Amino acid sequence: MNEIEKNSYCKTGAFCSIIAGISYLMVVIFAFMMPPSIATYIATETFFNDFLQVEDLFINLKIFMLIANITMIGVVCCFSALSRENNKGWVSWISVLAIIGYAFGIFQCIIDISIIPKIASQYVTQPQLIKDTIIVLGVANPMLFFISLGLPGVWFISVSVMGFNNKDIPKLLIVLGLLWGVGNILTAIAHAFVYVPLIYLVAMGAMIAAPAWGFMEGLYLLSLTTKKS
């Protein structure tokens, strides 16, 4: 890889990682401002009544989550391009899986923004039979979090483990990446099995780890643009 190409990947990755870190921070802040019923994604009367009170917060959360997913695809592409030759095969494969996960995350955000507010507004005005039908059909499939969060979590853990024997990468950055990966997987499990305390526990860690990783990764990638290939 020539210097111009490497600098292009590094600058793109730096920009994307910083924006992703900020976006995840905003997601966590908005999440803590909403009642626990919203975090369950389980269609209940409480969910719909609470949703109408925090609809704007929910939409803002999803917008920042959308931005985070889009920018993380840029980070994944950067990592894949800069990976060492002996890791190319594994990194390429796990990067595709991560992109699939983030693509599902983008899909989830668009569906949640466009569908859930409509369902909530209809729920409070429709007769009981329609309400019962909405409850049965639900508003989302929490199992999708195994793809939208689980696959990126596996990517974070994989690239972090491979980075341990790279003396040029700051160890704190690697540890933050590992924590982020584990947090992603735990959040996917918590959403899938509706364990709200675990969702908030991981979110508390993400409030610090996400922006820290984003800025550290961005600065590290920018530092690579001044080094010789």
PDB file of N, CA, C and O in Angstrom, residues 118-185:
ATOM      1  N   LYS A 118     -45.928   5.188  14.422  1.00  0.00           N
ATOM      2  CA  LYS A 118     -47.254   4.986  13.828  1.00  0.00           C
ATOM      3  C   LYS A 118     -48.044   3.951  14.601  1.00  0.00           C
ATOM      4  O   LYS A 118     -49.243   4.121  14.849  1.00  0.00           O
ATOM      5  N   ILE A 119     -47.377   2.860  14.980  1.00  0.00           N
ATOM      6  CA  ILE A 119     -48.064   1.821  15.749  1.00  0.00           C
ATOM      7  C   ILE A 119     -48.523   2.375  17.091  1.00  0.00           C
ATOM      8  O   ILE A 119     -49.645   2.117  17.541  1.00  0.00           O
ATOM      9  N   ALA A 120     -47.661   3.156  17.744  1.00  0.00           N
ATOM     10  CA  ALA A 120     -48.003   3.716  19.055  1.00  0.00           C
ATOM     11  C   ALA A 120     -49.196   4.657  18.966  1.00  0.00           C
ATOM     12  O   ALA A 120     -50.096   4.633  19.828  1.00  0.00           O
ATOM     13  N   SER A 121     -49.212   5.496  17.933  1.00  0.00           N
ATOM     14  CA  SER A 121     -50.331   6.444  17.789  1.00  0.00           C
ATOM     15  C   SER A 121     -51.636   5.721  17.485  1.00  0.00           C
ATOM     16  O   SER A 121     -52.712   6.144  17.921  1.00  0.00           O
ATOM     17  N   GLN A 122     -51.552   4.622  16.731  1.00  0.00           N
ATOM     18  CA  GLN A 122     -52.749   3.848  16.422  1.00  0.00           C
ATOM     19  C   GLN A 122     -53.249   3.079  17.641  1.00  0.00           C
ATOM     20  O   GLN A 122     -54.455   2.937  17.847  1.00  0.00           O
ATOM     21  N   TYR A 123     -52.310   2.605  18.445  1.00  0.00           N
ATOM     22  CA  TYR A 123     -52.683   1.776  19.595  1.00  0.00           C
ATOM     23  C   TYR A 123     -53.626   2.517  20.541  1.00  0.00           C
ATOM     24  O   TYR A 123     -54.607   1.937  21.039  1.00  0.00           O
ATOM     25  N   VAL A 124     -53.373   3.781  20.794  1.00  0.00           N
ATOM     26  CA  VAL A 124     -54.172   4.521  21.789  1.00  0.00           C
ATOM     27  C   VAL A 124     -55.540   4.930  21.253  1.00  0.00           C
ATOM     28  O   VAL A 124     -56.396   5.357  22.039  1.00  0.00           O
ATOM     29  N   THR A 125     -55.762   4.806  19.951  1.00  0.00           N
ATOM     30  CA  THR A 125     -57.042   5.263  19.377  1.00  0.00           C
ATOM     31  C   THR A 125     -57.914   4.118  18.869  1.00  0.00           C
ATOM     32  O   THR A 125     -59.086   4.337  18.579  1.00  0.00           O
ATOM     33  N   GLN A 126     -57.364   2.921  18.791  1.00  0.00           N
ATOM     34  CA  GLN A 126     -58.095   1.811  18.198  1.00  0.00           C
ATOM     35  C   GLN A 126     -58.880   1.019  19.240  1.00  0.00           C
ATOM     36  O   GLN A 126     -58.573   1.063  20.440  1.00  0.00           O
ATOM     37  N   PRO A 127     -59.905   0.264  18.792  1.00  0.00           N
ATOM     38  CA  PRO A 127     -60.669  -0.582  19.730  1.00  0.00           C
ATOM     39  C   PRO A 127     -59.802  -1.708  20.295  1.00  0.00           C
ATOM     40  O   PRO A 127     -58.714  -1.989  19.792  1.00  0.00           O
ATOM     41  N   GLN A 128     -60.330  -2.368  21.318  1.00  0.00           N
ATOM     42  CA  GLN A 128     -59.544  -3.364  22.053  1.00  0.00           C
ATOM     43  C   GLN A 128     -59.054  -4.506  21.163  1.00  0.00           C
ATOM     44  O   GLN A 128     -57.939  -5.014  21.349  1.00  0.00           O
ATOM     45  N   LEU A 129     -59.868  -4.923  20.203  1.00  0.00           N
ATOM     46  CA  LEU A 129     -59.463  -6.017  19.319  1.00  0.00           C
ATOM     47  C   LEU A 129     -58.198  -5.657  18.553  1.00  0.00           C
ATOM     48  O   LEU A 129     -57.284  -6.489  18.421  1.00  0.00           O
ATOM     49  N   ILE A 130     -58.132  -4.428  18.059  1.00  0.00           N
ATOM     50  CA  ILE A 130     -56.940  -3.980  17.330  1.00  0.00           C
ATOM     51  C   ILE A 130     -55.754  -3.883  18.278  1.00  0.00           C
ATOM     52  O   ILE A 130     -54.626  -4.258  17.935  1.00  0.00           O
ATOM     53  N   LYS A 131     -56.001  -3.389  19.491  1.00  0.00           N
ATOM     54  CA  LYS A 131     -54.933  -3.298  20.480  1.00  0.00           C
ATOM     55  C   LYS A 131     -54.350  -4.678  20.782  1.00  0.00           C
ATOM     56  O   LYS A 131     -53.132  -4.848  20.866  1.00  0.00           O
ATOM     57  N   ASP A 132     -55.236  -5.665  20.950  1.00  0.00           N
ATOM     58  CA  ASP A 132     -54.770  -7.020  21.231  1.00  0.00           C
ATOM     59  C   ASP A 132     -53.944  -7.567  20.073  1.00  0.00           C
ATOM     60  O   ASP A 132     -52.938  -8.267  20.292  1.00  0.00           O
ATOM     61  N   THR A 133     -54.343  -7.247  18.856  1.00  0.00           N
ATOM     62  CA  THR A 133     -53.602  -7.702  17.675  1.00  0.00           C
ATOM     63  C   THR A 133     -52.212  -7.080  17.630  1.00  0.00           C
ATOM     64  O   THR A 133     -51.225  -7.755  17.327  1.00  0.00           O
ATOM     65  N   ILE A 134     -52.136  -5.779  17.945  1.00  0.00           N
ATOM     66  CA  ILE A 134     -50.842  -5.088  17.965  1.00  0.00           C
ATOM     67  C   ILE A 134     -49.917  -5.702  19.020  1.00  0.00           C
ATOM     68  O   ILE A 134     -48.720  -5.906  18.781  1.00  0.00           O
ATOM     69  N   ILE A 135     -50.495  -6.028  20.183  1.00  0.00           N
ATOM     70  CA  ILE A 135     -49.702  -6.636  21.251  1.00  0.00           C
ATOM     71  C   ILE A 135     -49.132  -7.980  20.796  1.00  0.00           C
ATOM     72  O   ILE A 135     -47.961  -8.296  21.041  1.00  0.00           O
ATOM     73  N   VAL A 136     -49.961  -8.760  20.108  1.00  0.00           N
ATOM     74  CA  VAL A 136     -49.519 -10.080  19.638  1.00  0.00           C
ATOM     75  C   VAL A 136     -48.432  -9.947  18.575  1.00  0.00           C
ATOM     76  O   VAL A 136     -47.421 -10.665  18.608  1.00  0.00           O
ATOM     77  N   LEU A 137     -48.612  -9.034  17.639  1.00  0.00           N
ATOM     78  CA  LEU A 137     -47.652  -8.869  16.538  1.00  0.00           C
ATOM     79  C   LEU A 137     -46.346  -8.238  17.016  1.00  0.00           C
ATOM     80  O   LEU A 137     -45.279  -8.518  16.476  1.00  0.00           O
ATOM     81  N   GLY A 138     -46.438  -7.363  18.015  1.00  0.00           N
ATOM     82  CA  GLY A 138     -45.239  -6.722  18.549  1.00  0.00           C
ATOM     83  C   GLY A 138     -44.774  -5.549  17.705  1.00  0.00           C
ATOM     84  O   GLY A 138     -45.362  -5.226  16.670  1.00  0.00           O
ATOM     85  N   VAL A 139     -43.674  -4.925  18.143  1.00  0.00           N
ATOM     86  CA  VAL A 139     -43.129  -3.760  17.439  1.00  0.00           C
ATOM     87  C   VAL A 139     -41.739  -4.009  16.876  1.00  0.00           C
ATOM     88  O   VAL A 139     -41.245  -3.246  16.053  1.00  0.00           O
ATOM     89  N   ALA A 140     -41.082  -5.068  17.339  1.00  0.00           N
ATOM     90  CA  ALA A 140     -39.709  -5.348  16.869  1.00  0.00           C
ATOM     91  C   ALA A 140     -39.361  -6.790  17.211  1.00  0.00           C
ATOM     92  O   ALA A 140     -40.039  -7.437  18.014  1.00  0.00           O
ATOM     93  N   ASN A 141     -38.298  -7.274  16.591  1.00  0.00           N
ATOM     94  CA  ASN A 141     -37.794  -8.612  16.882  1.00  0.00           C
ATOM     95  C   ASN A 141     -36.454  -8.477  17.605  1.00  0.00           C
ATOM     96  O   ASN A 141     -35.419  -8.251  16.967  1.00  0.00           O
ATOM     97  N   PRO A 142     -36.440  -8.606  18.931  1.00  0.00           N
ATOM     98  CA  PRO A 142     -35.200  -8.400  19.693  1.00  0.00           C
ATOM     99  C   PRO A 142     -34.072  -9.349  19.295  1.00  0.00           C
ATOM    100  O   PRO A 142     -32.899  -9.051  19.518  1.00  0.00           O
ATOM    101  N   MET A 143     -34.407 -10.504  18.701  1.00  0.00           N
ATOM    102  CA  MET A 143     -33.378 -11.455  18.299  1.00  0.00           C
ATOM    103  C   MET A 143     -32.457 -10.888  17.218  1.00  0.00           C
ATOM    104  O   MET A 143     -31.336 -11.356  17.042  1.00  0.00           O
ATOM    105  N   LEU A 144     -32.934  -9.877  16.495  1.00  0.00           N
ATOM    106  CA  LEU A 144     -32.093  -9.255  15.465  1.00  0.00           C
ATOM    107  C   LEU A 144     -30.863  -8.579  16.059  1.00  0.00           C
ATOM    108  O   LEU A 144     -29.890  -8.329  15.348  1.00  0.00           O
ATOM    109  N   PHE A 145     -30.914  -8.294  17.368  1.00  0.00           N
ATOM    110  CA  PHE A 145     -29.751  -7.678  18.005  1.00  0.00           C
ATOM    111  C   PHE A 145     -28.536  -8.607  17.998  1.00  0.00           C
ATOM    112  O   PHE A 145     -27.405  -8.158  18.108  1.00  0.00           O
ATOM    113  N   PHE A 146     -28.777  -9.916  17.879  1.00  0.00           N
ATOM    114  CA  PHE A 146     -27.649 -10.843  17.756  1.00  0.00           C
ATOM    115  C   PHE A 146     -26.854 -10.575  16.477  1.00  0.00           C
ATOM    116  O   PHE A 146     -25.656 -10.858  16.407  1.00  0.00           O
ATOM    117  N   ILE A 147     -27.543 -10.030  15.467  1.00  0.00           N
ATOM    118  CA  ILE A 147     -26.861  -9.685  14.215  1.00  0.00           C
ATOM    119  C   ILE A 147     -26.331  -8.262  14.272  1.00  0.00           C
ATOM    120  O   ILE A 147     -25.152  -8.011  14.015  1.00  0.00           O
ATOM    121  N   SER A 148     -27.199  -7.300  14.641  1.00  0.00           N
ATOM    122  CA  SER A 148     -26.822  -5.883  14.573  1.00  0.00           C
ATOM    123  C   SER A 148     -25.817  -5.485  15.653  1.00  0.00           C
ATOM    124  O   SER A 148     -25.049  -4.533  15.458  1.00  0.00           O
ATOM    125  N   LEU A 149     -25.803  -6.188  16.776  1.00  0.00           N
ATOM    126  CA  LEU A 149     -24.826  -5.912  17.835  1.00  0.00           C
ATOM    127  C   LEU A 149     -23.825  -7.056  18.005  1.00  0.00           C
ATOM    128  O   LEU A 149     -22.644  -6.822  18.270  1.00  0.00           O
ATOM    129  N   GLY A 150     -24.304  -8.286  17.855  1.00  0.00           N
ATOM    130  CA  GLY A 150     -23.448  -9.443  18.076  1.00  0.00           C
ATOM    131  C   GLY A 150     -22.306  -9.554  17.086  1.00  0.00           C
ATOM    132  O   GLY A 150     -21.143  -9.762  17.481  1.00  0.00           O
ATOM    133  N   LEU A 151     -22.597  -9.392  15.789  1.00  0.00           N
ATOM    134  CA  LEU A 151     -21.542  -9.516  14.777  1.00  0.00           C
ATOM    135  C   LEU A 151     -20.483  -8.414  14.915  1.00  0.00           C
ATOM    136  O   LEU A 151     -19.281  -8.711  14.884  1.00  0.00           O
ATOM    137  N   PRO A 152     -20.881  -7.140  15.091  1.00  0.00           N
ATOM    138  CA  PRO A 152     -19.856  -6.119  15.365  1.00  0.00           C
ATOM    139  C   PRO A 152     -19.083  -6.404  16.650  1.00  0.00           C
ATOM    140  O   PRO A 152     -17.889  -6.100  16.736  1.00  0.00           O
ATOM    141  N   GLY A 153     -19.748  -7.009  17.640  1.00  0.00           N
ATOM    142  CA  GLY A 153     -19.051  -7.349  18.871  1.00  0.00           C
ATOM    143  C   GLY A 153     -17.958  -8.372  18.633  1.00  0.00           C
ATOM    144  O   GLY A 153     -16.846  -8.252  19.178  1.00  0.00           O
ATOM    145  N   VAL A 154     -18.259  -9.371  17.813  1.00  0.00           N
ATOM    146  CA  VAL A 154     -17.249 -10.379  17.464  1.00  0.00           C
ATOM    147  C   VAL A 154     -16.095  -9.722  16.711  1.00  0.00           C
ATOM    148  O   VAL A 154     -14.924 -10.064  16.925  1.00  0.00           O
ATOM    149  N   TRP A 155     -16.403  -8.763  15.839  1.00  0.00           N
ATOM    150  CA  TRP A 155     -15.353  -8.048  15.093  1.00  0.00           C
ATOM    151  C   TRP A 155     -14.450  -7.269  16.056  1.00  0.00           C
ATOM    152  O   TRP A 155     -13.225  -7.344  15.956  1.00  0.00           O
ATOM    153  N   PHE A 156     -15.044  -6.539  16.987  1.00  0.00           N
ATOM    154  CA  PHE A 156     -14.260  -5.767  17.955  1.00  0.00           C
ATOM    155  C   PHE A 156     -13.314  -6.675  18.742  1.00  0.00           C
ATOM    156  O   PHE A 156     -12.133  -6.361  18.924  1.00  0.00           O
ATOM    157  N   ILE A 157     -13.847  -7.789  19.225  1.00  0.00           N
ATOM    158  CA  ILE A 157     -13.024  -8.713  20.002  1.00  0.00           C
ATOM    159  C   ILE A 157     -11.903  -9.296  19.145  1.00  0.00           C
ATOM    160  O   ILE A 157     -10.745  -9.378  19.587  1.00  0.00           O
ATOM    161  N   SER A 158     -12.215  -9.671  17.922  1.00  0.00           N
ATOM    162  CA  SER A 158     -11.229 -10.296  17.039  1.00  0.00           C
ATOM    163  C   SER A 158     -10.074  -9.356  16.712  1.00  0.00           C
ATOM    164  O   SER A 158      -8.901  -9.719  16.859  1.00  0.00           O
ATOM    165  N   VAL A 159     -10.391  -8.126  16.285  1.00  0.00           N
ATOM    166  CA  VAL A 159      -9.318  -7.210  15.898  1.00  0.00           C
ATOM    167  C   VAL A 159      -8.514  -6.762  17.116  1.00  0.00           C
ATOM    168  O   VAL A 159      -7.314  -6.478  17.010  1.00  0.00           O
ATOM    169  N   SER A 160      -9.178  -6.725  18.277  1.00  0.00           N
ATOM    170  CA  SER A 160      -8.464  -6.344  19.493  1.00  0.00           C
ATOM    171  C   SER A 160      -7.484  -7.432  19.905  1.00  0.00           C
ATOM    172  O   SER A 160      -6.336  -7.150  20.279  1.00  0.00           O
ATOM    173  N   VAL A 161      -7.917  -8.680  19.848  1.00  0.00           N
ATOM    174  CA  VAL A 161      -7.035  -9.796  20.196  1.00  0.00           C
ATOM    175  C   VAL A 161      -5.840  -9.846  19.250  1.00  0.00           C
ATOM    176  O   VAL A 161      -4.693 -10.034  19.679  1.00  0.00           O
ATOM    177  N   MET A 162      -6.100  -9.660  17.952  1.00  0.00           N
ATOM    178  CA  MET A 162      -5.009  -9.669  16.972  1.00  0.00           C
ATOM    179  C   MET A 162      -4.062  -8.487  17.161  1.00  0.00           C
ATOM    180  O   MET A 162      -2.899  -8.549  16.775  1.00  0.00           O
ATOM    181  N   GLY A 163      -4.563  -7.417  17.771  1.00  0.00           N
ATOM    182  CA  GLY A 163      -3.728  -6.234  17.962  1.00  0.00           C
ATOM    183  C   GLY A 163      -2.812  -6.296  19.168  1.00  0.00           C
ATOM    184  O   GLY A 163      -1.911  -5.463  19.303  1.00  0.00           O
ATOM    185  N   PHE A 164      -3.001  -7.301  20.023  1.00  0.00           N
ATOM    186  CA  PHE A 164      -2.193  -7.384  21.243  1.00  0.00           C
ATOM    187  C   PHE A 164      -0.701  -7.543  20.959  1.00  0.00           C
ATOM    188  O   PHE A 164       0.137  -7.052  21.706  1.00  0.00           O
ATOM    189  N   ASN A 165      -0.363  -8.252  19.879  1.00  0.00           N
ATOM    190  CA  ASN A 165       1.062  -8.443  19.585  1.00  0.00           C
ATOM    191  C   ASN A 165       1.610  -7.405  18.622  1.00  0.00           C
ATOM    192  O   ASN A 165       2.696  -7.568  18.075  1.00  0.00           O
ATOM    193  N   ASN A 166       0.829  -6.334  18.420  1.00  0.00           N
ATOM    194  CA  ASN A 166       1.307  -5.209  17.611  1.00  0.00           C
ATOM    195  C   ASN A 166       1.767  -4.107  18.561  1.00  0.00           C
ATOM    196  O   ASN A 166       0.954  -3.442  19.188  1.00  0.00           O
ATOM    197  N   LYS A 167       3.080  -3.952  18.681  1.00  0.00           N
ATOM    198  CA  LYS A 167       3.637  -3.016  19.666  1.00  0.00           C
ATOM    199  C   LYS A 167       3.312  -1.558  19.355  1.00  0.00           C
ATOM    200  O   LYS A 167       3.470  -0.690  20.224  1.00  0.00           O
ATOM    201  N   ASP A 168       2.865  -1.268  18.132  1.00  0.00           N
ATOM    202  CA  ASP A 168       2.584   0.118  17.760  1.00  0.00           C
ATOM    203  C   ASP A 168       1.209   0.589  18.228  1.00  0.00           C
ATOM    204  O   ASP A 168       0.938   1.790  18.265  1.00  0.00           O
ATOM    205  N   ILE A 169       0.321  -0.353  18.554  1.00  0.00           N
ATOM    206  CA  ILE A 169      -1.037   0.010  18.965  1.00  0.00           C
ATOM    207  C   ILE A 169      -1.076   0.191  20.480  1.00  0.00           C
ATOM    208  O   ILE A 169      -0.669  -0.702  21.220  1.00  0.00           O
ATOM    209  N   PRO A 170      -1.561   1.316  20.972  1.00  0.00           N
ATOM    210  CA  PRO A 170      -1.664   1.540  22.427  1.00  0.00           C
ATOM    211  C   PRO A 170      -2.510   0.457  23.091  1.00  0.00           C
ATOM    212  O   PRO A 170      -3.594   0.125  22.608  1.00  0.00           O
ATOM    213  N   LYS A 171      -2.003  -0.095  24.188  1.00  0.00           N
ATOM    214  CA  LYS A 171      -2.711  -1.188  24.865  1.00  0.00           C
ATOM    215  C   LYS A 171      -4.062  -0.742  25.415  1.00  0.00           C
ATOM    216  O   LYS A 171      -5.017  -1.524  25.457  1.00  0.00           O
ATOM    217  N   LEU A 172      -4.170   0.514  25.850  1.00  0.00           N
ATOM    218  CA  LEU A 172      -5.456   1.007  26.346  1.00  0.00           C
ATOM    219  C   LEU A 172      -6.500   0.981  25.240  1.00  0.00           C
ATOM    220  O   LEU A 172      -7.668   0.648  25.480  1.00  0.00           O
ATOM    221  N   LEU A 173      -6.087   1.302  24.029  1.00  0.00           N
ATOM    222  CA  LEU A 173      -6.993   1.278  22.888  1.00  0.00           C
ATOM    223  C   LEU A 173      -7.483  -0.137  22.637  1.00  0.00           C
ATOM    224  O   LEU A 173      -8.673  -0.365  22.336  1.00  0.00           O
ATOM    225  N   ILE A 174      -6.596  -1.109  22.771  1.00  0.00           N
ATOM    226  CA  ILE A 174      -6.965  -2.506  22.577  1.00  0.00           C
ATOM    227  C   ILE A 174      -7.945  -2.961  23.657  1.00  0.00           C
ATOM    228  O   ILE A 174      -8.944  -3.637  23.380  1.00  0.00           O
ATOM    229  N   VAL A 175      -7.677  -2.574  24.897  1.00  0.00           N
ATOM    230  CA  VAL A 175      -8.561  -2.951  26.006  1.00  0.00           C
ATOM    231  C   VAL A 175      -9.950  -2.351  25.824  1.00  0.00           C
ATOM    232  O   VAL A 175     -10.965  -3.021  26.033  1.00  0.00           O
ATOM    233  N   LEU A 176     -10.001  -1.080  25.410  1.00  0.00           N
ATOM    234  CA  LEU A 176     -11.297  -0.441  25.159  1.00  0.00           C
ATOM    235  C   LEU A 176     -12.057  -1.152  24.044  1.00  0.00           C
ATOM    236  O   LEU A 176     -13.275  -1.317  24.112  1.00  0.00           O
ATOM    237  N   GLY A 177     -11.332  -1.590  23.020  1.00  0.00           N
ATOM    238  CA  GLY A 177     -11.962  -2.335  21.938  1.00  0.00           C
ATOM    239  C   GLY A 177     -12.525  -3.662  22.413  1.00  0.00           C
ATOM    240  O   GLY A 177     -13.635  -4.063  22.025  1.00  0.00           O
ATOM    241  N   LEU A 178     -11.772  -4.359  23.269  1.00  0.00           N
ATOM    242  CA  LEU A 178     -12.264  -5.612  23.843  1.00  0.00           C
ATOM    243  C   LEU A 178     -13.523  -5.387  24.674  1.00  0.00           C
ATOM    244  O   LEU A 178     -14.507  -6.136  24.563  1.00  0.00           O
ATOM    245  N   LEU A 179     -13.498  -4.346  25.502  1.00  0.00           N
ATOM    246  CA  LEU A 179     -14.658  -4.036  26.337  1.00  0.00           C
ATOM    247  C   LEU A 179     -15.868  -3.700  25.482  1.00  0.00           C
ATOM    248  O   LEU A 179     -17.003  -4.103  25.801  1.00  0.00           O
ATOM    249  N   TRP A 180     -15.622  -2.957  24.399  1.00  0.00           N
ATOM    250  CA  TRP A 180     -16.727  -2.595  23.503  1.00  0.00           C
ATOM    251  C   TRP A 180     -17.320  -3.855  22.875  1.00  0.00           C
ATOM    252  O   TRP A 180     -18.538  -4.019  22.785  1.00  0.00           O
ATOM    253  N   GLY A 181     -16.454  -4.771  22.445  1.00  0.00           N
ATOM    254  CA  GLY A 181     -16.939  -6.005  21.834  1.00  0.00           C
ATOM    255  C   GLY A 181     -17.755  -6.842  22.798  1.00  0.00           C
ATOM    256  O   GLY A 181     -18.849  -7.326  22.462  1.00  0.00           O
ATOM    257  N   VAL A 182     -17.233  -7.019  24.018  1.00  0.00           N
ATOM    258  CA  VAL A 182     -17.960  -7.778  25.037  1.00  0.00           C
ATOM    259  C   VAL A 182     -19.276  -7.079  25.371  1.00  0.00           C
ATOM    260  O   VAL A 182     -20.321  -7.726  25.524  1.00  0.00           O
ATOM    261  N   GLY A 183     -19.233  -5.741  25.459  1.00  0.00           N
ATOM    262  CA  GLY A 183     -20.446  -4.977  25.749  1.00  0.00           C
ATOM    263  C   GLY A 183     -21.506  -5.149  24.673  1.00  0.00           C
ATOM    264  O   GLY A 183     -22.704  -5.268  24.984  1.00  0.00           O
ATOM    265  N   ASN A 184     -21.076  -5.171  23.417  1.00  0.00           N
ATOM    266  CA  ASN A 184     -22.017  -5.386  22.316  1.00  0.00           C
ATOM    267  C   ASN A 184     -22.729  -6.732  22.452  1.00  0.00           C
ATOM    268  O   ASN A 184     -23.954  -6.831  22.287  1.00  0.00           O
ATOM    269  N   ILE A 185     -21.950  -7.771  22.725  1.00  0.00           N
ATOM    270  CA  ILE A 185     -22.529  -9.107  22.819  1.00  0.00           C
ATOM    271  C   ILE A 185     -23.460  -9.212  24.027  1.00  0.00           C
ATOM    272  O   ILE A 185     -24.558  -9.787  23.939  1.00  0.00           O
TER     273      ILE A 185
END
